[in-house]
Short mmCIF file of C-alpha atoms in Angstrom, two decimals:
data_model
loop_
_atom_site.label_atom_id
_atom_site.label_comp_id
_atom_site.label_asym_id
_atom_site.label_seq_id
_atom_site.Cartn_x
_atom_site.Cartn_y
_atom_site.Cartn_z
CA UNK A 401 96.12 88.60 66.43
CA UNK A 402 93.57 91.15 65.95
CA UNK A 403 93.98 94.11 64.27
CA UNK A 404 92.28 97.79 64.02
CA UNK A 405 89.85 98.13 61.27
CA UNK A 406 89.44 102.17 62.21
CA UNK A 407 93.28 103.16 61.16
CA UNK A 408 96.13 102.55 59.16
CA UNK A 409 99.26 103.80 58.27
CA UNK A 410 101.25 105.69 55.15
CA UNK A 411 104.52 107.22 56.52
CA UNK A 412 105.26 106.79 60.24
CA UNK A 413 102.55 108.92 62.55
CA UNK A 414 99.81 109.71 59.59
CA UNK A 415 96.15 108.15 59.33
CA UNK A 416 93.52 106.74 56.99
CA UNK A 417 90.09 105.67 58.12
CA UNK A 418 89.24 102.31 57.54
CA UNK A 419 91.61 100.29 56.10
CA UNK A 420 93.46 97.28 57.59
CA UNK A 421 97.19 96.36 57.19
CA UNK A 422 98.28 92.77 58.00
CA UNK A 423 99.16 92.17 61.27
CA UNK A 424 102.95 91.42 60.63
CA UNK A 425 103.15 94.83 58.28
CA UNK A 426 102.07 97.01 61.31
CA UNK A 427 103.96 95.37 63.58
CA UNK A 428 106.88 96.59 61.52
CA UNK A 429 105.19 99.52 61.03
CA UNK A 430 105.36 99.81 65.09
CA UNK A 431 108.78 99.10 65.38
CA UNK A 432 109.99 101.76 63.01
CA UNK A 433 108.15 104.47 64.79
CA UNK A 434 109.73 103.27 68.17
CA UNK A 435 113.14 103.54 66.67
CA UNK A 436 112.39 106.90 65.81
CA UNK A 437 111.11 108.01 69.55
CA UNK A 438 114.03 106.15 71.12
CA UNK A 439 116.07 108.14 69.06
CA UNK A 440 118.27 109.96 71.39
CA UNK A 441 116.27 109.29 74.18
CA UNK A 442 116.98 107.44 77.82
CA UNK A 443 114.81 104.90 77.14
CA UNK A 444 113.03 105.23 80.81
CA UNK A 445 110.98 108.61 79.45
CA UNK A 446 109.79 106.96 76.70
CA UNK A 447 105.88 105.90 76.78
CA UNK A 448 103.82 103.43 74.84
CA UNK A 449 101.45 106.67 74.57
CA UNK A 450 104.41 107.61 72.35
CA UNK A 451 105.52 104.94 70.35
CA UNK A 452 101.52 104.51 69.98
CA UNK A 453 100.83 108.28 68.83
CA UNK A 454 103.97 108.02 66.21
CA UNK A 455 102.70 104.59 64.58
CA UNK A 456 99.28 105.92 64.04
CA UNK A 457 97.34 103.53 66.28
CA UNK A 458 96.03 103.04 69.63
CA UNK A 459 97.68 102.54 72.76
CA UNK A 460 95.66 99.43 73.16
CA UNK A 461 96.88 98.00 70.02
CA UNK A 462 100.71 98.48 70.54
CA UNK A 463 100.02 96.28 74.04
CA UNK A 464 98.47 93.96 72.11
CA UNK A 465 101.26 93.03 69.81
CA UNK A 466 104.17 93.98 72.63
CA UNK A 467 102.88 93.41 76.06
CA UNK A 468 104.57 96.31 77.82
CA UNK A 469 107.32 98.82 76.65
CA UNK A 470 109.39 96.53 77.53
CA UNK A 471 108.46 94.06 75.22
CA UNK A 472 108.82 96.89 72.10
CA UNK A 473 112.00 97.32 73.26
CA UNK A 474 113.00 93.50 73.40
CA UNK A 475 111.37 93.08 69.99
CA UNK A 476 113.24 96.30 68.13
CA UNK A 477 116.78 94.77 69.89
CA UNK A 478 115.76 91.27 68.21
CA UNK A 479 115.02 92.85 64.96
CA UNK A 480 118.17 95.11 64.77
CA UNK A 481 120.57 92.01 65.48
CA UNK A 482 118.56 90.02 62.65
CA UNK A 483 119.62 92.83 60.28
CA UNK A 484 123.03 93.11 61.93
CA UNK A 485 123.40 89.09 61.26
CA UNK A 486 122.43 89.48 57.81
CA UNK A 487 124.88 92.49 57.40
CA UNK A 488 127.33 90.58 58.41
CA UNK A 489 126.94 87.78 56.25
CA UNK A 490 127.22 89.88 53.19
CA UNK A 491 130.32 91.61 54.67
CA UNK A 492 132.18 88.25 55.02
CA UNK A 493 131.42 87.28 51.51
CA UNK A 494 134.51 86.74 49.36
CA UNK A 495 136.87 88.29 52.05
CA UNK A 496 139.93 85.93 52.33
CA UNK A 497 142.76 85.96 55.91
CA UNK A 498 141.46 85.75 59.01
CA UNK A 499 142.79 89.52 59.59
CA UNK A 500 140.32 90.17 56.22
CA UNK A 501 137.32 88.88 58.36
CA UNK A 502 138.14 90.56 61.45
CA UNK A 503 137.77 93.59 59.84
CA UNK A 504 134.71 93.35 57.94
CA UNK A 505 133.33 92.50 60.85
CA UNK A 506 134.31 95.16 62.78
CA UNK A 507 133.64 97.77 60.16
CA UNK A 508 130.25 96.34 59.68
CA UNK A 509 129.50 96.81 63.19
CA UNK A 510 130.56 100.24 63.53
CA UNK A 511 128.83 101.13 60.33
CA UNK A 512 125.31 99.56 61.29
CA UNK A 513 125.45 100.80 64.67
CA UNK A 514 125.66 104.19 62.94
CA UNK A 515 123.41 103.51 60.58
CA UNK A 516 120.61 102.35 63.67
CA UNK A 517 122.04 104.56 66.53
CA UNK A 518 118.65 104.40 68.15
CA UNK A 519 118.60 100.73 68.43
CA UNK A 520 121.72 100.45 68.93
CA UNK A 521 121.46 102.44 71.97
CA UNK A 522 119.40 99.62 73.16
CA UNK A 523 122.46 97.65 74.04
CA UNK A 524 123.67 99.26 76.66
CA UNK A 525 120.29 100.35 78.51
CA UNK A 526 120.18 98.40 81.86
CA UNK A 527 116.34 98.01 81.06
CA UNK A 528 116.35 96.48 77.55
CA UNK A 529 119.35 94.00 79.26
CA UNK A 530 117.21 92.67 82.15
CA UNK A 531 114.13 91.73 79.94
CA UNK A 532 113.40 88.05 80.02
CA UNK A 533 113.03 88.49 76.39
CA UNK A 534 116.33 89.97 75.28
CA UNK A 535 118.00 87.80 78.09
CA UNK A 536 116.98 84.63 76.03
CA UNK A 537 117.44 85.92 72.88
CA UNK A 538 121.43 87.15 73.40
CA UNK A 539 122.01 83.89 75.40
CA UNK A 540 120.27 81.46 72.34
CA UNK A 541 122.73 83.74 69.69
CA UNK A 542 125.81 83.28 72.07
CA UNK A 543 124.85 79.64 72.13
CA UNK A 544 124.55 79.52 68.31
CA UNK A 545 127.98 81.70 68.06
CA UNK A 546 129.89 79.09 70.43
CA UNK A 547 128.22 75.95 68.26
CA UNK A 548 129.81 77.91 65.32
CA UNK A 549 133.65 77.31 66.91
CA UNK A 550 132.44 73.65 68.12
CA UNK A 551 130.45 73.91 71.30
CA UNK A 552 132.76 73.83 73.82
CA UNK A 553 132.44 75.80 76.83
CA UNK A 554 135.75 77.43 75.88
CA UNK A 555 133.55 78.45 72.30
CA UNK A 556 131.05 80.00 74.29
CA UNK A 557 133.57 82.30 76.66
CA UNK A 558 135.14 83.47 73.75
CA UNK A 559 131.88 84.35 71.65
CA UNK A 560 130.84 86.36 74.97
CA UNK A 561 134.29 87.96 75.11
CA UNK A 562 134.46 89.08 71.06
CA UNK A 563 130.98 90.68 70.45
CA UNK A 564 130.93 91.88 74.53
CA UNK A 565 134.18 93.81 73.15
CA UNK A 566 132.45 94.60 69.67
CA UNK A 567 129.20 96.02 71.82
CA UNK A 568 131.32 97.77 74.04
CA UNK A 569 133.35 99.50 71.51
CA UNK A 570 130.55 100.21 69.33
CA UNK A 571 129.19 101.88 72.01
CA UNK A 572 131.44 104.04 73.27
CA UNK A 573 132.51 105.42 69.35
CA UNK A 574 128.81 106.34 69.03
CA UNK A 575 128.66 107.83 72.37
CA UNK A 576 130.07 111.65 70.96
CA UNK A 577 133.56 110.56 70.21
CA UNK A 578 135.49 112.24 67.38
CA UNK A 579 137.35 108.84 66.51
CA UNK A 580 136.93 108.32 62.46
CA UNK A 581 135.49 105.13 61.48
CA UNK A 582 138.45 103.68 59.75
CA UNK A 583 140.69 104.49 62.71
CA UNK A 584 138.07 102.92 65.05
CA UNK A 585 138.15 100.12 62.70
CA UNK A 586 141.60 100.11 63.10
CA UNK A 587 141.70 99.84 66.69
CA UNK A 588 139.56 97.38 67.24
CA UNK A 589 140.83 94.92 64.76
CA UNK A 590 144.16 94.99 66.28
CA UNK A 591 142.89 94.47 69.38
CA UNK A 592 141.00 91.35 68.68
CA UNK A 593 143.37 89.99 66.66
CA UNK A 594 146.22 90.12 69.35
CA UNK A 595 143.80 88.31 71.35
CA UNK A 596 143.02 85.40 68.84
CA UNK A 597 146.62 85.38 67.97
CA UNK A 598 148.06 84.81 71.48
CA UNK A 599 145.68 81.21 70.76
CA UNK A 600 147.54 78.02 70.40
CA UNK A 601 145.76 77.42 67.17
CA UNK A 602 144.82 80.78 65.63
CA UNK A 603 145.89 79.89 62.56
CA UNK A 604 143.74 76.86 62.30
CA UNK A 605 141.15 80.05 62.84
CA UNK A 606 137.89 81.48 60.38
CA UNK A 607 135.03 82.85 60.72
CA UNK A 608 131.74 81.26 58.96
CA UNK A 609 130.45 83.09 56.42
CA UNK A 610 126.86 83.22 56.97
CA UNK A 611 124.27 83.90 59.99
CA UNK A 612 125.03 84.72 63.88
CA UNK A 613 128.10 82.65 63.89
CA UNK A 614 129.89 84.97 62.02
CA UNK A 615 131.01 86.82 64.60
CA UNK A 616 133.08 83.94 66.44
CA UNK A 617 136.05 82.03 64.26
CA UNK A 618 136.18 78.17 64.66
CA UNK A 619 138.50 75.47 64.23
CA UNK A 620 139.44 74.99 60.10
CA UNK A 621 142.82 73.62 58.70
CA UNK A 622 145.17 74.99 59.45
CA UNK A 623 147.10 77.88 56.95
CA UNK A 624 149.11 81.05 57.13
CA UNK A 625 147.51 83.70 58.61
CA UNK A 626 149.16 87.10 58.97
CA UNK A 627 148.32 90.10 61.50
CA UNK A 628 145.97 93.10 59.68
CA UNK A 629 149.35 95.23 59.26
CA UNK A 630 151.23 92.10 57.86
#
């Protein structure tokens, strides 16, 4: 892709003539100035002119690497679940009941969403949902979620259902609500564990311990699980 020989960037927003950065580094470079316009913002009154100004380069350039705003958006939504995946993978390391995983997961979701509250915000904007690109990419992780209990159609319902309910809750404890994290936590893992154990076979459940599938529990031997009060 070509780049800008005129500008480059130190911290967010600030110029120096004549120097170019490789096109992958300003296109991160990009996306962390976005996060910081979207911050707090309806997306719908953010411009590229913007996100453009903020990153230190032209207007041109930011529709060369993103296509529309749009596009930025789809691409700082893709990134933030990337890092959310990889959260979550550390999270689930060494944790041990089923109850154990539920709430790492939870608490990892809470605390990244605060952690990227901009992005985050993402998920429930009616324009970053209906682009093609964040369409595909939320249907491909649901598919890789459902693979993760098996494949079944039954999988994918129930990979829908948990992180819809993880989004959704997420969303509404960021949204000015008082709620501590740990009682949030709280709530939420009691929640989706009464629905996994009113399964048949939730205690043949686990979740996997690495990548996007670690949101949705699959099929395992079966052992003694116990609720996250037991």
């Amino acid at each position: 892709m070509a780049d800008e020989a005129s500008t480059t960037e130190g911290p967010v927003g600030a110029r120096s003539p004549r120097t170019r950065l490789e096109p992958a580094i300003r296109r991160e470079r990009i996306l962390d100035a976005a996060e910081v316009v979207f911050a707090g913002r309806d997306v719908t009154t953010v411009t590229i002119e913007e996100v453009a100004e903020a990153a230190g380069v032209s207007r041109a350039l930011v529709y060369s690497y993103f296509g529309d705003k749009g596009g930025v958006i789809a691409a700082l939504y893709s990134r933030s679940f990337e890092q959310l995946d990889a959260e979550l993978s550390r999270a689930l390391e060494g944790t041990g009941s089923l109850p154990q995983r539920i709430r790492a997961v939870t608490e990892c979701y809470l605390r990244f969403a605060a952690d990227h509250a901009a992005a985050w915000a993402l998920i429930g904007s009616a324009e970053a949902l209906s682009h093609p690109e964040i369409r595909l990419a939320r249907r491909v992780r649901f598919e890789r979620m459902g693979s993760a209990w098996g494949g079944s159609p039954q999988a994918r319902i129930l990979a829908r259902a948990l992180v819809g309910l993880l989004e959704a809750a997420t969303l509404e404890w960021l949204d000015g609500t008082e709620v501590p994290l740990d009682d949030a936590v709280d709530l939420v893992c009691r929640t989706v564990w009464l629905g996994l154990s009113g399964l048949e076979d939730h205690e043949g459940l686990h979740f996997p311990t690495a990548g996007p599938g670690a949101v949705v529990p699959r099929p395992t031997a079966r052992g003694t699980e116990r609720s996250p009060r037991g």
